[in-house]
Amino acid sequence: GSTSENTGIGEEIYASASYDSTVRLWDARSRSKEPLMILEEAKDAVSCVAPGKGGDVAQIITSSVDGKVRTYDLRTAQLVTEDI
């Protein structure tokens, strides 16, 4: 799918939100064309991705056309919260 937004998460980690309902995390230092991880919980296009405020926990917050705002723990690639 087409990338709708890219956001720097860490020094060399970037997240892309996409119309294919995924968020992909990329390592800018890597020469790999494969993402570090793919987050697939959204049921429709992901319209926004931003760094989270998890203190010591690396988090991102996403919003999607399905009306949900999701927070992910990037250490475990797990969904932490899903809000309307």
Backbone as a ProteinNet text record, in pm:
[ID]
protein_1_A
[PRIMARY]
GSTSENTGIGEEIYASASYDSTVRLWDARSRSKEPLMILEEAKDAVSCVAPGKGGDVAQIITSSVDGKVRTYDLRTAQLVTEDI
[TERTIARY]
81.2	0	85.2	23.7	93.2	116.9	231.3	263.3	200.7	131	66.4	142.6	223.5	297.6	417.9	529	649.8	684.7	722.7	756.6	881.9	976.2	1094	1056.4	1086.2	1051.5	1172	1285.7	1408.8	1514	1638.5	1745	1747.8	1729.9	1740.1	1619.5	1511.3	1392.5	1281.5	1217.7	1108.9	986.8	868.6	742.6	668.5	606.1	523.8	381.6	287.3	144.7	99.8	9.4	-22.5	-171	-210.2	-346.9	-378	-275.8	-300.2	-329	-359.7	-398	-281.6	-158.8	-43.2	39.2	118.7	225.4	352.5	450.6	578.1	688	776.5	890.2	1016.2	1097.8	1216.5	1340.6	1451.2	1580.8	1659.5	1684.2	1753.7	1898.5	1955.3	2094.2	2105.7	1996.2	1997.6	1989.2	2049.6	2037.6	1922.6	1854.9	1744.7	1624.9	1556.5	1433.7	1311.5	1336	1228.3	1216.5	1093.3	1077.1	1120.1	1151.8	1184.3	1063.5	946.3	821.9	705.4	596.2	472.1	361.4	291.3	179.9	51.3	-33.2	-146.8	-283.5	-295.9	-423.2	-531.9	-496	-595.6	-685.5	-811.8	-909	-931.3	-865.3	-876.9	-747.4	-737.9	-615.5	-567.5	-436.8	-375.9	-340.6	-395.5	-381.5	-274.8	-234.3	-138	-57.8	68.7	154.9	245.3	263.1	342.9	415.7	529.7	598.4	509	512.3	433.7	510.3	442.8	502.5	504	574.1	573.9	687	750.5	863.9	979.4	1016	1125.8	1082.6	951.7	898.4	890.3	947.9	939	798.7	723.1	585.6	559.5	459.5	403.1	252	192	46.8	3.1	-100.7	-152.1	-301.1	-348.2	-492.6	-524.9	-646.3	-683.4	-827.8	-861.9	-993.5	-1101.4	-1065.2	-1163.1	-1207.4	-1154	-1196.6	-1122.4	-1018	-944.9	-810.9	-772.1	-639	-570.8	-455.9	-386.2	-247.6	-207.8	-74.1	-2.8	120.2	200.1	327.7	368.2	498.5	593.6	692.4	781.2	884.9	908.8	1002.2	945	812.1	747	659	641.2	552.2	408.9	370.5	237.4	149	21	-79.8	-102.1	-89.8	-105.8	-246.9	-295.4	-430.9	-494.7	-627.7	-705.5	-827	-833.8	-939.9	-1020.2	-1143.8	-1230.9	-1216
-118.3	0	124.1	234	361.6	411.4	468.9	524.4	661.3	684	812.7	904.8	848.5	933	856.3	926.7	870.2	952.4	884.6	952.4	891.5	976.5	927.3	887.7	762.9	712.8	720.2	678.9	684.7	750	737.3	798.7	746.3	616.5	556.4	470.7	480.6	400.5	492.2	450	525.9	438	499.5	427.4	482.8	394.1	438.8	388.8	480	447.7	427	329.7	295.3	269.6	283.4	254.9	105.3	20.8	-124.2	-171.6	-78.6	-107.3	-151.9	-121.6	-160.2	-38.6	-61.3	30.7	-51.4	0	-70.5	11.5	-58.6	6.4	-28.5	73.7	60.2	103.9	37.1	75	145.5	274.7	353.6	308.9	241.5	194.9	67.3	-4.8	-134	-115.9	-205.7	-205.7	-295.6	-356.9	-447.6	-371.2	-431.1	-373.1	-422.5	-504.2	-556.7	-473.7	-449.2	-373.9	-454.9	-383.3	-448.8	-524.1	-460.2	-523.1	-460.3	-536.4	-490	-504.5	-394.9	-394.3	-396.5	-497.8	-521.7	-520.3	-455.8	-458.6	-369.8	-269.8	-178.8	-253	-211.6	-273.4	-190.4	-74.7	13.7	94.2	182	259	329.2	324.6	395.4	535.1	635.8	772.7	853.7	810.7	889.3	797.6	829.2	757.9	861.5	847.5	944.5	874.4	930	873.5	884.9	783.9	785.3	847.5	866.1	924.9	819.9	709.8	600	602.7	715.5	720.5	639.9	533.2	447.4	347	337.9	240.7	304.7	238.5	287.4	258.7	362.8	347.1	428.9	385.3	469.1	468.6	575	589.7	603.6	528.3	533.7	565.5	623.4	638.8	587.8	536.1	479.4	513.3	489.6	520.9	437.7	327.7	247.1	314.7	436.1	514.3	484.8	404.4	364.6	436.9	464.3	514.1	402.2	357.3	243.4	285.2	228.2	249.1	114.8	113.5	-8.6	5.6	-103.9	-114.8	-168.8	-90.4	-130.1	-234.5	-249.7	-354.3	-492.8	-504.5	-635.2	-644.1	-532.3	-523.4	-559.7	-528.1	-561.6	-437.9	-459.3	-356.4	-336.7	-212.1	-182.1	-134.5	-38.3	11.9	33.6	24.4	50.7	131	257.1	346.6	397.8	436.6	493.1	643.3
0	0	0	-24.3	-26.8	114.2	136.7	266.9	278.6	389.1	406.6	500.4	590.2	684.2	737	753.3	813.8	936	1043	1167.2	1226.4	1270.6	1340.5	1482.5	1519.6	1651.5	1744.5	1696.5	1773.7	1687.3	1726.3	1648.6	1505.9	1488.5	1355.3	1318.6	1395.5	1369.7	1318.9	1209.5	1149.9	1137.3	1150	1135.3	1015	938.8	827.2	846.4	832	836.5	692.9	672.5	535.5	512.9	387	345.2	349.7	361.6	367.5	510.6	600.8	739.6	826.9	787.9	868.3	908.8	1014.4	1053	1042.9	971.8	955.8	1019	1090.5	1154.8	1078.5	1051.8	967	1041.8	1017.5	1073.2	963.9	982.5	881.1	862.3	961.4	950.6	869.3	854.4	785.9	635.3	564.5	417.9	372.3	467.6	436.6	381.3	289.1	234.9	311.1	414.3	497.4	625.1	672.4	797	918.3	1027.2	1153.8	1207.8	1197.2	1240.4	1168	1162.7	1100.8	1204	1231.1	1325.1	1243.3	1266	1177	1244.9	1359.1	1431	1370.6	1293.4	1235.5	1137.1	1132.4	1042	915.6	907.7	791.8	782	685	660.9	787.3	810.7	923.6	873.2	939.8	890.6	962.1	1082.3	1158.2	1249.9	1267.9	1363.1	1429.6	1562.4	1636.7	1750.5	1794.2	1910.5	2033.7	2119.9	2242.6	2357.7	2468.3	2588.3	2699.7	2677.5	2772.6	2872.6	2894.1	2985.9	2931.1	3003	2959	2853.1	2827.7	2732.5	2594.5	2494.8	2357.2	2306.2	2276.1	2231.5	2105.8	2030.2	1924.5	1940.6	1893.4	1894.4	1750	1713	1576.4	1577.6	1468.6	1449.1	1309.8	1296.1	1167	1132.4	1007.2	955.2	1024.6	1090.4	1164.7	1293.9	1322.2	1437.4	1565.2	1560.8	1681.2	1692	1816.1	1848.4	1925.3	1876.3	1936.3	1984.7	2098.3	2152.7	2154	2103.8	2095.9	2177.1	2241.4	2306.1	2199.8	2161.6	2052.4	2092.7	2221.5	2265.4	2238	2252.8	2237.8	2113.8	2042.5	1926.4	1964.1	2088.1	2137.4	2146.3	2117.9	2135.9	2285.4	2333.4	2476	2504.1	2425	2441.6	2305.2	2303.4	2182.6	2227.1	2187	2230.8	2112.7	2143.5	2039.7	2040.3
[MASK]
++++++++++++++++++++++++++++++++++++++++++++++++++++++++++++++++++++++++++++++++++++

